[in-house]
mmCIF file of C-alpha atoms in Angstrom:
data_model
loop_
_atom_site.group_PDB
_atom_site.id
_atom_site.type_symbol
_atom_site.label_atom_id
_atom_site.label_comp_id
_atom_site.label_asym_id
_atom_site.label_seq_id
_atom_site.Cartn_x
_atom_site.Cartn_y
_atom_site.Cartn_z
ATOM 1 C CA MET J 36 -79.157 -49.426 -18.319
ATOM 2 C CA PHE J 37 -76.178 -46.999 -18.517
ATOM 3 C CA LYS J 38 -78.632 -44.653 -19.600
ATOM 4 C CA ASN J 39 -81.103 -44.909 -17.007
ATOM 5 C CA VAL J 40 -78.068 -44.150 -14.275
ATOM 6 C CA LEU J 41 -76.800 -41.289 -16.361
ATOM 7 C CA LYS J 42 -80.543 -40.060 -16.437
ATOM 8 C CA GLU J 43 -80.654 -40.535 -13.178
ATOM 9 C CA VAL J 44 -77.706 -38.239 -11.984
ATOM 10 C CA VAL J 45 -77.972 -35.456 -13.907
ATOM 11 C CA ASP J 46 -81.635 -35.199 -13.337
ATOM 12 C CA ASN J 47 -81.070 -35.083 -9.545
ATOM 13 C CA THR J 48 -78.355 -32.739 -9.665
ATOM 14 C CA GLU J 49 -78.924 -29.051 -9.680
ATOM 15 C CA GLY J 50 -77.055 -27.305 -12.771
ATOM 16 C CA ALA J 51 -76.362 -30.888 -14.191
ATOM 17 C CA VAL J 52 -76.697 -30.639 -18.144
ATOM 18 C CA SER J 53 -75.244 -34.063 -19.402
ATOM 19 C CA SER J 54 -73.786 -37.334 -18.239
ATOM 20 C CA ILE J 55 -71.188 -39.676 -20.054
ATOM 21 C CA LEU J 56 -69.596 -43.066 -19.757
ATOM 22 C CA MET J 57 -66.527 -43.652 -21.475
ATOM 23 C CA GLY J 58 -63.314 -45.842 -21.711
ATOM 24 C CA PHE J 59 -59.985 -44.316 -21.412
ATOM 25 C CA ASP J 60 -59.692 -45.020 -25.192
ATOM 26 C CA GLY J 61 -61.736 -42.038 -25.592
ATOM 27 C CA ILE J 62 -64.938 -44.045 -27.127
ATOM 28 C CA ALA J 63 -67.739 -43.355 -25.190
ATOM 29 C CA VAL J 64 -70.190 -46.207 -24.114
ATOM 30 C CA GLU J 65 -73.470 -44.260 -23.406
ATOM 31 C CA ASN J 66 -74.558 -40.463 -22.616
ATOM 32 C CA TYR J 67 -77.234 -38.396 -21.379
ATOM 33 C CA SER J 68 -78.247 -34.947 -22.262
ATOM 34 C CA LYS J 69 -81.072 -32.846 -20.329
ATOM 35 C CA GLN J 70 -81.016 -29.802 -22.349
ATOM 36 C CA ASP J 71 -78.999 -28.727 -25.395
ATOM 37 C CA SER J 72 -76.022 -27.175 -24.696
ATOM 38 C CA GLU J 73 -73.066 -25.133 -26.206
ATOM 39 C CA PHE J 74 -70.611 -27.639 -24.653
ATOM 40 C CA ASN J 75 -70.648 -31.071 -26.016
ATOM 41 C CA ALA J 76 -70.278 -34.125 -23.185
ATOM 42 C CA GLU J 77 -68.062 -35.816 -25.734
ATOM 43 C CA ASP J 78 -65.650 -33.398 -26.348
ATOM 44 C CA ILE J 79 -64.996 -32.540 -23.083
ATOM 45 C CA ALA J 80 -64.829 -36.107 -21.725
ATOM 46 C CA MET J 81 -62.404 -36.715 -24.366
ATOM 47 C CA GLU J 82 -60.115 -33.927 -23.575
ATOM 48 C CA TYR J 83 -60.339 -34.618 -19.470
ATOM 49 C CA GLY J 84 -59.753 -38.125 -20.398
ATOM 50 C CA VAL J 85 -56.616 -37.908 -21.869
ATOM 51 C CA ILE J 86 -55.452 -36.145 -18.985
ATOM 52 C CA LEU J 87 -57.233 -38.736 -16.489
ATOM 53 C CA GLY J 88 -54.541 -40.977 -17.982
ATOM 54 C CA GLN J 89 -51.823 -38.638 -16.387
ATOM 55 C CA ILE J 90 -53.223 -37.739 -13.420
ATOM 56 C CA LYS J 91 -53.695 -41.845 -12.519
ATOM 57 C CA GLN J 92 -49.939 -42.355 -13.273
ATOM 58 C CA ALA J 93 -49.104 -39.136 -11.175
ATOM 59 C CA ALA J 94 -51.122 -40.696 -8.419
ATOM 60 C CA GLU J 95 -49.242 -44.296 -8.628
ATOM 61 C CA SER J 96 -46.226 -42.788 -8.602
ATOM 62 C CA LEU J 97 -46.841 -40.630 -5.627
ATOM 63 C CA LYS J 98 -47.981 -43.536 -3.870
ATOM 64 C CA VAL J 99 -51.663 -42.017 -2.974
ATOM 65 C CA GLY J 100 -53.328 -44.885 -4.167
ATOM 66 C CA VAL J 101 -55.596 -45.311 -6.935
ATOM 67 C CA THR J 102 -57.380 -42.316 -8.188
ATOM 68 C CA ARG J 103 -61.132 -42.487 -7.692
ATOM 69 C CA GLU J 104 -62.711 -39.173 -8.071
ATOM 70 C CA VAL J 105 -61.414 -35.944 -10.198
ATOM 71 C CA ALA J 106 -63.193 -32.575 -10.583
ATOM 72 C CA ILE J 107 -62.324 -29.825 -12.849
ATOM 73 C CA GLN J 108 -64.390 -26.350 -12.578
ATOM 74 C CA ALA J 109 -63.546 -23.780 -15.118
ATOM 75 C CA GLU J 110 -65.713 -20.545 -15.846
ATOM 76 C CA ARG J 111 -68.416 -21.847 -17.651
ATOM 77 C CA MET J 112 -68.652 -25.746 -16.880
ATOM 78 C CA THR J 113 -67.248 -28.059 -14.144
ATOM 79 C CA ALA J 114 -66.812 -31.828 -15.061
ATOM 80 C CA VAL J 115 -67.031 -34.097 -12.157
ATOM 81 C CA ILE J 116 -65.497 -37.554 -13.183
ATOM 82 C CA ARG J 117 -65.576 -40.391 -11.280
ATOM 83 C CA LEU J 118 -63.111 -43.453 -12.400
ATOM 84 C CA LEU J 119 -64.605 -46.369 -12.290
ATOM 85 C CA ASN J 120 -62.070 -49.019 -13.064
ATOM 86 C CA GLU J 121 -59.097 -48.795 -15.268
ATOM 87 C CA GLU J 122 -60.478 -49.244 -18.447
ATOM 88 C CA TYR J 123 -64.216 -46.913 -17.718
ATOM 89 C CA PHE J 124 -65.046 -43.557 -16.186
ATOM 90 C CA VAL J 125 -68.382 -41.711 -15.637
ATOM 91 C CA ALA J 126 -68.318 -37.826 -15.745
ATOM 92 C CA VAL J 127 -71.114 -35.479 -15.070
ATOM 93 C CA MET J 128 -71.240 -31.428 -16.810
ATOM 94 C CA VAL J 129 -72.184 -29.195 -14.153
ATOM 95 C CA LEU J 130 -73.195 -25.482 -15.078
ATOM 96 C CA PRO J 131 -71.739 -22.688 -12.501
ATOM 97 C CA GLY J 132 -73.395 -22.486 -9.510
ATOM 98 C CA GLY J 133 -74.763 -25.864 -9.855
ATOM 99 C CA ASN J 134 -74.123 -28.939 -7.000
ATOM 100 C CA GLN J 135 -70.992 -30.606 -7.256
ATOM 101 C CA GLY J 136 -71.726 -32.424 -4.274
ATOM 102 C CA LYS J 137 -74.369 -33.692 -5.411
ATOM 103 C CA ALA J 138 -73.212 -35.189 -8.582
ATOM 104 C CA ARG J 139 -70.084 -36.580 -6.354
ATOM 105 C CA PHE J 140 -72.548 -38.263 -3.799
ATOM 106 C CA LEU J 141 -74.914 -39.651 -6.724
ATOM 107 C CA MET J 142 -71.935 -40.939 -9.201
ATOM 108 C CA ARG J 143 -70.220 -42.901 -6.163
ATOM 109 C CA THR J 144 -73.478 -44.297 -4.940
ATOM 110 C CA ARG J 145 -74.174 -45.653 -8.331
ATOM 111 C CA ALA J 146 -70.818 -47.073 -9.421
ATOM 112 C CA ASN J 147 -71.251 -50.061 -8.223
ATOM 113 C CA LYS J 148 -74.120 -50.629 -10.506
ATOM 114 C CA LEU J 149 -72.547 -48.987 -13.522
ATOM 115 C CA LEU J 150 -69.291 -51.522 -12.574
ATOM 116 C CA GLU J 151 -71.823 -54.685 -12.594
ATOM 117 C CA ASN J 152 -72.924 -54.011 -16.173
ATOM 118 C CA LEU J 153 -69.426 -53.462 -17.371
ATOM 119 C CA SER J 154 -67.697 -56.620 -16.579
ATOM 120 C CA MET Z 663 -47.690 -13.346 5.070
ATOM 121 C CA PHE Z 664 -48.450 -16.322 2.595
ATOM 122 C CA LYS Z 665 -47.475 -18.314 5.511
ATOM 123 C CA ASN Z 666 -50.192 -17.168 7.312
ATOM 124 C CA VAL Z 667 -53.053 -18.064 4.671
ATOM 125 C CA LEU Z 668 -51.786 -21.818 4.315
ATOM 126 C CA LYS Z 669 -51.885 -22.401 8.038
ATOM 127 C CA GLU Z 670 -55.401 -20.929 7.895
ATOM 128 C CA VAL Z 671 -56.356 -22.701 5.663
ATOM 129 C CA VAL Z 672 -55.096 -25.948 6.847
ATOM 130 C CA ASP Z 673 -56.061 -25.648 10.396
ATOM 131 C CA ASN Z 674 -59.360 -24.943 9.625
ATOM 132 C CA THR Z 675 -60.195 -27.525 7.575
ATOM 133 C CA GLU Z 676 -60.964 -31.261 8.959
ATOM 134 C CA GLY Z 677 -58.395 -33.791 7.930
ATOM 135 C CA ALA Z 678 -55.966 -31.343 6.161
ATOM 136 C CA VAL Z 679 -52.296 -32.081 6.486
ATOM 137 C CA SER Z 680 -50.330 -29.308 4.372
ATOM 138 C CA SER Z 681 -50.761 -26.822 1.903
ATOM 139 C CA ILE Z 682 -48.646 -25.183 -0.458
ATOM 140 C CA LEU Z 683 -48.383 -21.953 -3.003
ATOM 141 C CA MET Z 684 -46.531 -22.935 -5.976
ATOM 142 C CA GLY Z 685 -45.377 -21.412 -9.078
ATOM 143 C CA PHE Z 686 -46.661 -23.609 -12.822
ATOM 144 C CA ASP Z 687 -42.807 -23.834 -13.016
ATOM 145 C CA GLY Z 688 -42.814 -26.103 -10.157
ATOM 146 C CA ILE Z 689 -41.289 -23.998 -7.595
ATOM 147 C CA ALA Z 690 -42.672 -23.598 -4.385
ATOM 148 C CA VAL Z 691 -43.359 -20.028 -2.654
ATOM 149 C CA GLU Z 692 -44.295 -21.405 0.272
ATOM 150 C CA ASN Z 693 -45.692 -24.095 2.429
ATOM 151 C CA TYR Z 694 -47.141 -25.524 5.499
ATOM 152 C CA SER Z 695 -47.526 -28.779 6.819
ATOM 153 C CA LYS Z 696 -49.717 -29.361 10.477
ATOM 154 C CA GLN Z 697 -48.351 -32.501 11.075
ATOM 155 C CA ASP Z 698 -45.552 -35.033 9.767
ATOM 156 C CA SER Z 699 -47.036 -36.882 6.755
ATOM 157 C CA GLU Z 700 -45.704 -39.775 4.603
ATOM 158 C CA PHE Z 701 -46.759 -37.673 1.485
ATOM 159 C CA ASN Z 702 -44.578 -34.577 0.954
ATOM 160 C CA ALA Z 703 -46.774 -31.726 -0.169
ATOM 161 C CA GLU Z 704 -43.924 -30.299 -2.606
ATOM 162 C CA ASP Z 705 -43.786 -33.742 -4.567
ATOM 163 C CA ILE Z 706 -47.633 -33.872 -4.541
ATOM 164 C CA ALA Z 707 -47.693 -30.320 -6.366
ATOM 165 C CA MET Z 708 -44.816 -30.442 -8.570
ATOM 166 C CA GLU Z 709 -46.347 -33.749 -10.090
ATOM 167 C CA TYR Z 710 -50.145 -32.454 -10.626
ATOM 168 C CA GLY Z 711 -48.620 -29.301 -11.420
ATOM 169 C CA VAL Z 712 -47.443 -30.277 -14.490
ATOM 170 C CA ILE Z 713 -50.729 -31.839 -15.338
ATOM 171 C CA LEU Z 714 -52.863 -28.408 -14.120
ATOM 172 C CA GLY Z 715 -50.822 -26.931 -17.047
ATOM 173 C CA GLN Z 716 -52.585 -29.763 -19.730
ATOM 174 C CA ILE Z 717 -56.250 -28.762 -17.897
ATOM 175 C CA LYS Z 718 -55.204 -25.104 -18.467
ATOM 176 C CA GLN Z 719 -55.187 -25.920 -21.967
ATOM 177 C CA ALA Z 720 -57.546 -28.532 -22.377
ATOM 178 C CA ALA Z 721 -60.176 -26.151 -20.782
ATOM 179 C CA GLU Z 722 -59.077 -23.280 -23.455
ATOM 180 C CA SER Z 723 -59.367 -25.084 -26.213
ATOM 181 C CA LEU Z 724 -62.797 -26.553 -24.849
ATOM 182 C CA LYS Z 725 -64.124 -22.715 -24.823
ATOM 183 C CA VAL Z 726 -65.220 -23.551 -21.179
ATOM 184 C CA GLY Z 727 -63.117 -20.714 -19.777
ATOM 185 C CA VAL Z 728 -60.470 -20.352 -17.438
ATOM 186 C CA THR Z 729 -59.833 -23.243 -14.877
ATOM 187 C CA ARG Z 730 -60.456 -21.973 -11.040
ATOM 188 C CA GLU Z 731 -60.272 -25.317 -9.468
ATOM 189 C CA VAL Z 732 -59.121 -28.796 -9.659
ATOM 190 C CA ALA Z 733 -59.780 -31.917 -7.025
ATOM 191 C CA ILE Z 734 -57.903 -34.860 -7.217
ATOM 192 C CA GLN Z 735 -58.701 -37.568 -4.924
ATOM 193 C CA ALA Z 736 -57.165 -40.557 -4.677
ATOM 194 C CA GLU Z 737 -57.167 -43.569 -2.078
ATOM 195 C CA ARG Z 738 -54.786 -41.951 0.369
ATOM 196 C CA MET Z 739 -54.800 -38.418 -0.359
ATOM 197 C CA THR Z 740 -56.994 -35.690 -1.923
ATOM 198 C CA ALA Z 741 -55.503 -32.460 -3.504
ATOM 199 C CA VAL Z 742 -57.639 -29.582 -3.394
ATOM 200 C CA ILE Z 743 -56.185 -27.023 -5.850
ATOM 201 C CA ARG Z 744 -57.007 -23.144 -6.913
ATOM 202 C CA LEU Z 745 -55.663 -21.870 -9.533
ATOM 203 C CA LEU Z 746 -54.939 -18.384 -8.805
ATOM 204 C CA ASN Z 747 -53.596 -16.768 -11.979
ATOM 205 C CA GLU Z 748 -51.347 -17.563 -14.774
ATOM 206 C CA GLU Z 749 -48.485 -18.174 -12.923
ATOM 207 C CA TYR Z 750 -49.460 -19.627 -9.187
ATOM 208 C CA PHE Z 751 -51.347 -22.023 -7.706
ATOM 209 C CA VAL Z 752 -52.416 -23.170 -4.174
ATOM 210 C CA ALA Z 753 -52.923 -26.614 -3.126
ATOM 211 C CA VAL Z 754 -54.212 -28.194 0.070
ATOM 212 C CA MET Z 755 -53.960 -31.720 0.964
ATOM 213 C CA VAL Z 756 -56.437 -33.688 2.686
ATOM 214 C CA LEU Z 757 -56.598 -37.066 4.162
ATOM 215 C CA PRO Z 758 -59.599 -39.340 3.045
ATOM 216 C CA GLY Z 759 -62.673 -38.569 5.213
ATOM 217 C CA GLY Z 760 -61.676 -34.643 5.324
ATOM 218 C CA ASN Z 761 -63.727 -31.723 4.661
ATOM 219 C CA GLN Z 762 -62.496 -31.055 1.071
ATOM 220 C CA GLY Z 763 -65.568 -28.468 0.605
ATOM 221 C CA LYS Z 764 -64.057 -26.599 3.350
ATOM 222 C CA ALA Z 765 -60.923 -26.328 1.949
ATOM 223 C CA ARG Z 766 -62.680 -25.063 -1.267
ATOM 224 C CA PHE Z 767 -64.214 -22.548 0.638
ATOM 225 C CA LEU Z 768 -61.190 -21.320 2.605
ATOM 226 C CA MET Z 769 -59.348 -21.087 -0.349
ATOM 227 C CA ARG Z 770 -61.889 -19.456 -2.772
ATOM 228 C CA THR Z 771 -62.483 -17.011 0.211
ATOM 229 C CA ARG Z 772 -58.572 -16.041 0.594
ATOM 230 C CA ALA Z 773 -57.486 -16.376 -2.929
ATOM 231 C CA ASN Z 774 -57.672 -12.691 -3.335
ATOM 232 C CA LYS Z 775 -55.423 -11.919 -0.178
ATOM 233 C CA LEU Z 776 -52.884 -14.678 -1.738
ATOM 234 C CA LEU Z 777 -52.917 -12.518 -5.248
ATOM 235 C CA GLU Z 778 -52.665 -9.241 -3.561
ATOM 236 C CA ASN Z 779 -49.470 -10.410 -2.288
ATOM 237 C CA LEU Z 780 -48.092 -11.949 -5.520
ATOM 238 C CA SER Z 781 -48.031 -9.074 -7.580
#
C-alpha cells in the first residue's frame, strides 16, 4: 500500500526519480525508484532526516508550530519532504527543473492515506 | 540598497511579512518588516541559520552539489531561504496561505543584485 502511494507521487511529478517513507530513527519503511540514479534516496533521506529533527526542535522553540514540510534544493537534486507525524516522514527526490510544487501537492493530499496505514 | 531588495521581495509576495539578509555567523546585515508580527525575522533566521550550515555539509557529503534554497514550512510561518554564497543567505517569512513560489522567484532573480553588493 505504501509502495502504491510512493509510486503515484513519483510517476505523476515531472522530474521526480524516487521517493521514500522513513522513520526519524533513519529506518526506511518503503521506497520506490522510477529509474536508476547516481543518488540513493535512502542515503539522502537518512542524512536529511537527522537535520529534520533539529528543524522540528527549532520551530518549536520559535513557537511557529509543528513543521509540516521542508524542501532542500541543491544543484543536482531537490528533496521535498513532508513530515507525517512525530515518527515518520516521506521524501521525494526531484531532478533540477522538475516540478517541486506538484510533488508538494501530491504528498500533502496523500499524507492522510499514508498516516492511516502507519497507525 | 539591500533594504530596497528586501522590501521589494516582501511587498511583491502575497502573505510575506518580513525578510532578512544574514551571515552564517548569525549576524544580520539588513532586514525589512512590512508589518508588526509576533515572529521576529532575526530570531527565526538565527535559529534556522545554524541548521543551514548542517544542510550545506550534508549536501556536500551526498555529492548533490551546492545548496541553493531551503524552505521550512511550519504551521504558523514558512521561511523561504536562499543561500547566496559561502557567507550569506537571505530569508523571507511568509504567512500560511501566502505565495512561497513568488518569494522563491523574486529571491532567485534578485540574488545577483545582492551578491554584487556583498563582495
